[in-house]
Short mmCIF file of C-alpha atoms and ligand atoms in Angstrom, two decimals:
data_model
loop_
_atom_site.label_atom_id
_atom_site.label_comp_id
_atom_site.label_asym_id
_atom_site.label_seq_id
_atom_site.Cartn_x
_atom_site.Cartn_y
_atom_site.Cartn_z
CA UNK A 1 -8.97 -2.19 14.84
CA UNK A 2 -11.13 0.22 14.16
CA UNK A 3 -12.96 3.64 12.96
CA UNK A 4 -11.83 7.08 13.08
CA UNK A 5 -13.48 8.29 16.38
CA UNK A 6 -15.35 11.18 14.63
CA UNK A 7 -17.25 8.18 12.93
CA UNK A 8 -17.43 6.15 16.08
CA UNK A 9 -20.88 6.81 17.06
CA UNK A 10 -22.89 6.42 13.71
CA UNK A 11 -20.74 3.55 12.41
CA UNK A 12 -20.79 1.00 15.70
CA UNK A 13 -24.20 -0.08 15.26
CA UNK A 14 -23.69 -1.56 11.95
CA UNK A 15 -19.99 -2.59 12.03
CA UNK A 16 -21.09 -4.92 14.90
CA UNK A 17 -23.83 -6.77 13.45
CA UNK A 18 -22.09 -6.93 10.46
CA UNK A 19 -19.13 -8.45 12.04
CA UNK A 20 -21.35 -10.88 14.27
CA UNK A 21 -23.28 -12.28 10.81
CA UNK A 22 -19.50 -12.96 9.86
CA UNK A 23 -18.82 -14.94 12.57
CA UNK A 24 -21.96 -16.85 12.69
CA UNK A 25 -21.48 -17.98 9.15
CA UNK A 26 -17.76 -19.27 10.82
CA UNK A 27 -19.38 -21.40 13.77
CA UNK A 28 -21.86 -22.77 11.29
CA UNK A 29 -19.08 -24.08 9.09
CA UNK A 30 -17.40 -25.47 12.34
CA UNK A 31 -14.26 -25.73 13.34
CA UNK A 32 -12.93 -29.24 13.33
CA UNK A 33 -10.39 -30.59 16.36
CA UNK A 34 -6.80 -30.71 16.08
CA UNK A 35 -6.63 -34.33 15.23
CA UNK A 36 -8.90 -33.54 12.21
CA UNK A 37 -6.92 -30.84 10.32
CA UNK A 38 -3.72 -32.79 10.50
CA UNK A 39 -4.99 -35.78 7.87
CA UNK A 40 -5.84 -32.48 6.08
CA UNK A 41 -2.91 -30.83 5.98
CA UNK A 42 -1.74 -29.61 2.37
CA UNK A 43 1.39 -31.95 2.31
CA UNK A 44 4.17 -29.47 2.10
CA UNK A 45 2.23 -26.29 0.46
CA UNK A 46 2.15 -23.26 1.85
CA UNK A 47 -0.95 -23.06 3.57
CA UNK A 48 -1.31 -18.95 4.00
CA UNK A 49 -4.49 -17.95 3.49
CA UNK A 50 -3.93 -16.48 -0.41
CA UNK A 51 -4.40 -12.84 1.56
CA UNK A 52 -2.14 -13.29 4.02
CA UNK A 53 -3.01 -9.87 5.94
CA UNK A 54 -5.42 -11.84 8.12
CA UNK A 55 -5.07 -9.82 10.90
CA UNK A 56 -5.80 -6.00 10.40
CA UNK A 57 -6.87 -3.80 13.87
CA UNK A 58 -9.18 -1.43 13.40
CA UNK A 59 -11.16 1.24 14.98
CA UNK A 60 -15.27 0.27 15.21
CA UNK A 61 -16.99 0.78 12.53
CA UNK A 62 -13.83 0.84 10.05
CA UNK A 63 -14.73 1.83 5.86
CA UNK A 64 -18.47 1.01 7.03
CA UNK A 65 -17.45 -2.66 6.18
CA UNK A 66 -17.00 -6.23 8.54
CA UNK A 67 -12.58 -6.62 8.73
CA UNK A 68 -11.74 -7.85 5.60
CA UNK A 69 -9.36 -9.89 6.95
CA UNK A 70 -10.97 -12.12 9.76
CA UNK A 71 -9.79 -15.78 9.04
CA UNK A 72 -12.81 -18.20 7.99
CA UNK A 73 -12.98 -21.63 9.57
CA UNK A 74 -11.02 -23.27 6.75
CA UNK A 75 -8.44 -20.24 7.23
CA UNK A 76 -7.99 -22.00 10.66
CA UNK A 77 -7.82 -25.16 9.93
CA UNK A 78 -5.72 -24.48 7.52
CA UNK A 79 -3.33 -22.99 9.66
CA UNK A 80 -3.74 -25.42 12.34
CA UNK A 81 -2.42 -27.97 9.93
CA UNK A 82 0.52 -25.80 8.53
CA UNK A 83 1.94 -25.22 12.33
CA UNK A 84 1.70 -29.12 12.84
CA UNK A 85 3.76 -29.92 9.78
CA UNK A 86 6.41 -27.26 10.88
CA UNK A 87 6.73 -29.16 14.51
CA UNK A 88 7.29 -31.81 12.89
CA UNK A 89 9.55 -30.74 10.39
CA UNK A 90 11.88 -29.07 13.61
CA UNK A 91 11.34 -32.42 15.45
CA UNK A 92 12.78 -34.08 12.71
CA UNK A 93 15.58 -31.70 12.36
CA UNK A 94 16.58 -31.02 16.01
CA UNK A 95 16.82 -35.23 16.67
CA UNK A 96 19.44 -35.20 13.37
CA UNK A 97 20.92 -31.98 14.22
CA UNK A 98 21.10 -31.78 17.76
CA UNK A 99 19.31 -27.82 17.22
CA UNK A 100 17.93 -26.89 20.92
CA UNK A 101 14.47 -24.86 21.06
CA UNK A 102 14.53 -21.33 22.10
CA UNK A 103 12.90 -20.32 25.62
CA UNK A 104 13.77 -16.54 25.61
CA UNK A 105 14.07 -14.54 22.59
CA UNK A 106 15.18 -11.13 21.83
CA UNK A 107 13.50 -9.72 18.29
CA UNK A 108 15.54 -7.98 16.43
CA UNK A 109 13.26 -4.84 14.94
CA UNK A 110 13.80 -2.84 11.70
CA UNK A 111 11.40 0.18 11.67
CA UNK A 112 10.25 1.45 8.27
CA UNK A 113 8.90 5.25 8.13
CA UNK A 114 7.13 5.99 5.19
CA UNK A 115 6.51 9.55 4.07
CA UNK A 116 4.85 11.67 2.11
CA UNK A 117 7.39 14.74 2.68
CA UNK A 118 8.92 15.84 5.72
CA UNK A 119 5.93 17.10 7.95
CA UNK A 120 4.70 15.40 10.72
CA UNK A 121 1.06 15.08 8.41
CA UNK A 122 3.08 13.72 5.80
CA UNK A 123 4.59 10.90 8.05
CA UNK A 124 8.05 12.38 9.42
CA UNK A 125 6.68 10.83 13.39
CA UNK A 126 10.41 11.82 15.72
CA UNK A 127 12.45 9.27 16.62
CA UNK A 128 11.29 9.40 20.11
CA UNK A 129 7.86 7.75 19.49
CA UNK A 130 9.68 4.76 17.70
CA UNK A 131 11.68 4.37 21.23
CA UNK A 132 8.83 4.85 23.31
CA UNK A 133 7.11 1.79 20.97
CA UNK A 134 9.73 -0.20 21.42
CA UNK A 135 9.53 0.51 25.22
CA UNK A 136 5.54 -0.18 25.60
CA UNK A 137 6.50 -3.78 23.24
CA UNK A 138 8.80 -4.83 26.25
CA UNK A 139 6.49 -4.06 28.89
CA UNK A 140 3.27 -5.88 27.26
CA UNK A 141 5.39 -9.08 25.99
CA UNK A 142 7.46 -9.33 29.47
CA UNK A 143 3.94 -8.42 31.61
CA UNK A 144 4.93 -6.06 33.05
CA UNK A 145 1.56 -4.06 32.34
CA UNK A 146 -0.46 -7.20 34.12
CA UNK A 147 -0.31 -9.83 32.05
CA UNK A 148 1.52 -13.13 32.04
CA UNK A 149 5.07 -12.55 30.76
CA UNK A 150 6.10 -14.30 27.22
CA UNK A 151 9.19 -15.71 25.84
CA UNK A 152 9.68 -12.08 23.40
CA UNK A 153 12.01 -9.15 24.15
CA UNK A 154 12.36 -6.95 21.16
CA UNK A 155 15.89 -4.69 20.11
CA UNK A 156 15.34 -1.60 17.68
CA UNK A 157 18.20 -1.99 15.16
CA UNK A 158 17.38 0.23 12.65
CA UNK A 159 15.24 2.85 11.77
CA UNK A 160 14.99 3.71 7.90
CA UNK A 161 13.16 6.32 7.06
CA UNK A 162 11.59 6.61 3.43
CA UNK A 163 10.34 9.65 1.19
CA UNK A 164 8.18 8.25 -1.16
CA UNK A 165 4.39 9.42 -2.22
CA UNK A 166 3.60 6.51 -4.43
CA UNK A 167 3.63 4.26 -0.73
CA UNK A 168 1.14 6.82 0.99
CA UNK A 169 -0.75 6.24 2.64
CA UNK A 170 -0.08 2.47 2.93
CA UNK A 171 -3.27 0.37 1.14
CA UNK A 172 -3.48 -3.00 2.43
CA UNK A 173 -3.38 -5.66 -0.59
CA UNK A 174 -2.41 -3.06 -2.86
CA UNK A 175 1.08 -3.47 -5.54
CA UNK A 176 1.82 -0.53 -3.78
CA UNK A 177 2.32 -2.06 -0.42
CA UNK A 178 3.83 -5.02 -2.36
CA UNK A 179 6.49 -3.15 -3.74
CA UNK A 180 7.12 -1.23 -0.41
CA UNK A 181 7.73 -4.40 1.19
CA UNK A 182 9.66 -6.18 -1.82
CA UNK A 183 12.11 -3.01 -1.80
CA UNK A 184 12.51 -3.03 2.06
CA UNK A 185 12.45 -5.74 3.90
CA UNK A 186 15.47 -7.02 5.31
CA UNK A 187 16.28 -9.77 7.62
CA UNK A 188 15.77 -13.35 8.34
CA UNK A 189 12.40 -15.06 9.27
CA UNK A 190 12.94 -13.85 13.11
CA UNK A 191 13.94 -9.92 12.00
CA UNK A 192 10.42 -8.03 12.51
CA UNK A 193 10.16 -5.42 9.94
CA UNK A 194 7.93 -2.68 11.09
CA UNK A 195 6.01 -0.07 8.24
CA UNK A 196 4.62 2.87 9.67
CA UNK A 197 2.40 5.31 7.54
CA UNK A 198 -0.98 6.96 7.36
CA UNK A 199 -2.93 3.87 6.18
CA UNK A 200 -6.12 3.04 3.67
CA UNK A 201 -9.43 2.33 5.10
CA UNK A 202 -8.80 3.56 8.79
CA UNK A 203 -7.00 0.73 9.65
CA UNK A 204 -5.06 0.70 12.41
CA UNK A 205 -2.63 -1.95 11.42
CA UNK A 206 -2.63 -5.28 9.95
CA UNK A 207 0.16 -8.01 10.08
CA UNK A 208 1.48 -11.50 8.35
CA UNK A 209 1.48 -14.78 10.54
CA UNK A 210 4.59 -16.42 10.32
CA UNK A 211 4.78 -19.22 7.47
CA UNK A 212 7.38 -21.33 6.54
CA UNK A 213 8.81 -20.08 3.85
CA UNK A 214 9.66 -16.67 4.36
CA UNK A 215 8.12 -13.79 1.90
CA UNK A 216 9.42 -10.57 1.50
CA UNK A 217 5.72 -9.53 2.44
CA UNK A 218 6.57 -10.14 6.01
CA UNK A 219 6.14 -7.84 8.76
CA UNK A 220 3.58 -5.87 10.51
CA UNK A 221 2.28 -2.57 9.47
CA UNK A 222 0.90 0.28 11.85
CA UNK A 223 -0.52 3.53 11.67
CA UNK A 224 2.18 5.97 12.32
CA UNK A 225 -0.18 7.90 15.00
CA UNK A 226 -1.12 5.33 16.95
CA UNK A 227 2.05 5.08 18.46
CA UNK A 228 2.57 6.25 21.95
CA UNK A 229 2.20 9.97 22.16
CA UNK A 230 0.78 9.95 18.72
CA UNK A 231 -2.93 11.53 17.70
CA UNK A 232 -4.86 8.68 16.89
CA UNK A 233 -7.18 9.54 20.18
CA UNK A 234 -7.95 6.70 22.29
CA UNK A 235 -5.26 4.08 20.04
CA UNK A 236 -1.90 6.23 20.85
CA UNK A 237 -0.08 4.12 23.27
CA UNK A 238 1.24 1.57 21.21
CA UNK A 239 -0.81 -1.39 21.86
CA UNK A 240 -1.96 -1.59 17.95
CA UNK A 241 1.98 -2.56 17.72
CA UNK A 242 1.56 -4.86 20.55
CA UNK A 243 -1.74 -6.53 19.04
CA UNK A 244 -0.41 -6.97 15.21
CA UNK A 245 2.90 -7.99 16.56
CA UNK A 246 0.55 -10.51 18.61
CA UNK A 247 -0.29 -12.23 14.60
CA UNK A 248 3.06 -11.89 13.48
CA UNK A 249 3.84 -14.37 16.35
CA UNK A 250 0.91 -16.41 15.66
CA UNK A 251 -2.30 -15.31 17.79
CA UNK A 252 -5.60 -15.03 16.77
CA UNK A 253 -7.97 -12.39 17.66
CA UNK A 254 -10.17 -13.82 20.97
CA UNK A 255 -13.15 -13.25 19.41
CA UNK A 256 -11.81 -15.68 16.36
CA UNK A 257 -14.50 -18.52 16.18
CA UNK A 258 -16.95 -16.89 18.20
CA UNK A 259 -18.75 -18.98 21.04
CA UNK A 260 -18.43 -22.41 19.28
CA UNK A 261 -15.27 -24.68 18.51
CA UNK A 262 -12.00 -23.61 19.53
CA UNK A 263 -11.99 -20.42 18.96
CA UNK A 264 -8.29 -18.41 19.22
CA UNK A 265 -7.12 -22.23 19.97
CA UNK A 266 -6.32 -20.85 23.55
CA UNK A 267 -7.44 -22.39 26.47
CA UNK A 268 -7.54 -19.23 28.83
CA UNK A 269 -8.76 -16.65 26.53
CA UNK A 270 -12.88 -17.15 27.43
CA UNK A 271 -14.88 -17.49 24.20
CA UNK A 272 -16.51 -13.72 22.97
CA UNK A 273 -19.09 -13.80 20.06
CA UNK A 274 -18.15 -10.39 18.66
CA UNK A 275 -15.04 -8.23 18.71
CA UNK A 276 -15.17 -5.85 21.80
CA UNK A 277 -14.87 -2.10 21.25
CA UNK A 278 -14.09 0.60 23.12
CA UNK A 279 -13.97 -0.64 26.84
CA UNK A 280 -17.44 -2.66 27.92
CA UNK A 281 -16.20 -3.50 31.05
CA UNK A 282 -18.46 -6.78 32.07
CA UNK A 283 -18.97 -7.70 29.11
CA UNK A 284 -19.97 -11.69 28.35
CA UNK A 285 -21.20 -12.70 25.14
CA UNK A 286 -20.97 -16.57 25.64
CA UNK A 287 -22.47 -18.78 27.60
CA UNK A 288 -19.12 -20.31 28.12
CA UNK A 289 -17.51 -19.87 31.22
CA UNK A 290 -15.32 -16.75 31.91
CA UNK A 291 -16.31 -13.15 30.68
CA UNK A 292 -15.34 -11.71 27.36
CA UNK A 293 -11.59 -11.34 27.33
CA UNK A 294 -11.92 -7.36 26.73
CA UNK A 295 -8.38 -6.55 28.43
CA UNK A 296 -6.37 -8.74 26.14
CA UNK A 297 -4.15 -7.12 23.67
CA UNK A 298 -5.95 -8.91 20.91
CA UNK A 299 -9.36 -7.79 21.24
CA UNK A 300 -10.42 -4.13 19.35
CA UNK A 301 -10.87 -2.34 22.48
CA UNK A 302 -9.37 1.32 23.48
CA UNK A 303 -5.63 1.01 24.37
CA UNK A 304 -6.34 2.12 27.79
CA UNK A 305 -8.55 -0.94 28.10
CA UNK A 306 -5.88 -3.61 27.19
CA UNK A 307 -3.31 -4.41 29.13
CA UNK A 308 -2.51 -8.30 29.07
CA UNK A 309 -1.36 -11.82 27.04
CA UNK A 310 -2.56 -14.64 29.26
CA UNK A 311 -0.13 -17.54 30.03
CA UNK A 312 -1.86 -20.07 27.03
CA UNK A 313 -0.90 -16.80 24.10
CA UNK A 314 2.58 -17.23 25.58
CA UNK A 315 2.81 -20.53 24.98
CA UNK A 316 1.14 -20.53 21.67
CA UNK A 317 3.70 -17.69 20.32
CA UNK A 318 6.82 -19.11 21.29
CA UNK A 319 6.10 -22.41 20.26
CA UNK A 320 5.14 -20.56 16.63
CA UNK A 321 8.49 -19.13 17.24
CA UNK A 322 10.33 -22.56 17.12
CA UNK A 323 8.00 -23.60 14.93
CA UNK A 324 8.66 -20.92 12.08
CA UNK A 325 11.17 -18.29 12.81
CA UNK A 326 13.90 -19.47 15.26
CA UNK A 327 17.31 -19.75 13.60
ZN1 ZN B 401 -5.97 -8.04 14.65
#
């Protein structure tokens, strides 16, 4: 999601037409319907983008550079195609196997805390913040903060805490963060394995979609800070878990495809050209009907800004859920 607020001022300017030239080259590609991508679906192979952290958050303005990790058009389609295979695979296997599809789910969460040492600078965040996230995850996902209430409850398990300096801070796409993962995950395709850390680039967070075959990259990863009560100034109440946790369950950002095609691929998420920082109440940067979605938890703005998934990311995540990760 974003910069470091000290750089917020002198970096907006050019993160945002950076990231707009991004996502014009995206709509010119276009994004082809539904119907389209499933004759070109890549029978059977995985169809994960090969960087698979296509979902970072970060502050405006972020390493000076557009998000590395904003899914192209063929990204899209490519997932579009990969989540129709995997209904069909369950359809096939529920009508041999009698297998019913989930309508309520409780997560279980393992929570990874990597440190440098044992000060707070070096990662050692209390055990409290970890509850309160878990806490601020089962307000957004059930609405109670104002949006439309999902399918997702989530259950903090474990918390393992980890004292190694070769991990920190946490780079995204480095062997570092490969071998973090490799050595820690745990868990099934529906276990959510959280990393928090001081992380590269001023990143926020950045997360896997679900795929069907599980990789021991899985998981989200989020700045230890920007937890609630944390210091990462106007990102400290939790909601960059909420958002990556959003692409873990299969959401796109509502700014993905711009104006044109079908952008996040949900109906009641407006179209938004650009991502939306900071809180620009009003905003509307489509001539599309609906203003700019700035309140949704998977837009960049401040924390205190969003506060709500609509009804159509409900539906999308849960049926990703029985799509990739149920039992
Ligand atoms: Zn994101």
């Amino acid at each position: 999601m974003g910069l470091r607020p000290n750089l917020l001022t002198r970096r907006a300017a050019g993160v945002a037409s950076t990231t707009l030239a991004l996502l014009l080259s995206t709509a010119a590609a276009g994004v082809v319907p539904a119907a389209s991508a499933f004759s070109a679906a890549p029978g059977g192979a995985c169809a994960e983008p090969t960087d698979s952290h296509a979902n970072a958050r970060v502050r405006p303005g972020a390493a000076g550079t557009h998000e590395p990790n904003e899914l192209t058009a063929k990204q899209v389609r490519e997932r579009d195609a990969d989540l129709a295979a995997a209904l069909r695979e369950r359809a096939n296997y529920r009508a041999g196997a009698g297998a019913t599809t989930l309508a309520t789910v409780t997560i279980p969460v393992v929570v990874h805390v990597i440190q440098e040492n044992s000060t707070r600078a070096g990662g050692n965040i209390p055990d409290s913040l970890i509850t309160s996230q878990i806490s601020v995850l089962n307000q957004a996902y059930a609405g109670g903060t104002g949006g439309a209430a999902t399918a997702f409850a989530f259950r903090l398990d474990k918390i393992n805490r980890v004292t190694n300096p070769s991990w920190y801070p946490i780079v995204d796409g480095s062997s570092a963060e490969r071998s973090m993962k490799s050595s820690l995950r745990v868990g099934g395709k529906n276990t959510l394995n959280i990393y928090l850390g001081e992380l590269s680039d001023d990143l926020l967070g950045w997360a896997t979609f679900p795929q069907r075959k599980l990789s021991s990259m899985d998981g989200v990863v989020v700045l230890n800070e920007s937890l609630p009560g944390g210091t990462a100034t106007n990102y400290n109440q939790g909601d960059t878990g909420t958002h990556e946790i959003g692409h873990w369950l299969n959401l796109y950002h509502t700014f993905q495809g711009g104006c044109g095609g079908s952008g996040d691929g949900v109906s009641d998420t407006p179209a938004e050209a650009s991502p939306a920082f900071e809180c620009p109440t009003g905003r509307n940067t489509c001539s599309a009907t609906g203003l700019d979605p700035i309140t949704n938890f998977m837009d960049y703005t401040y924390d205190s800004c969003m506060y709500q998934f609509t009804a159509g990311q409900a539906s999308r995540m849960l049926t990703a859920w029985n799509a990739y990760r149920a039992a």
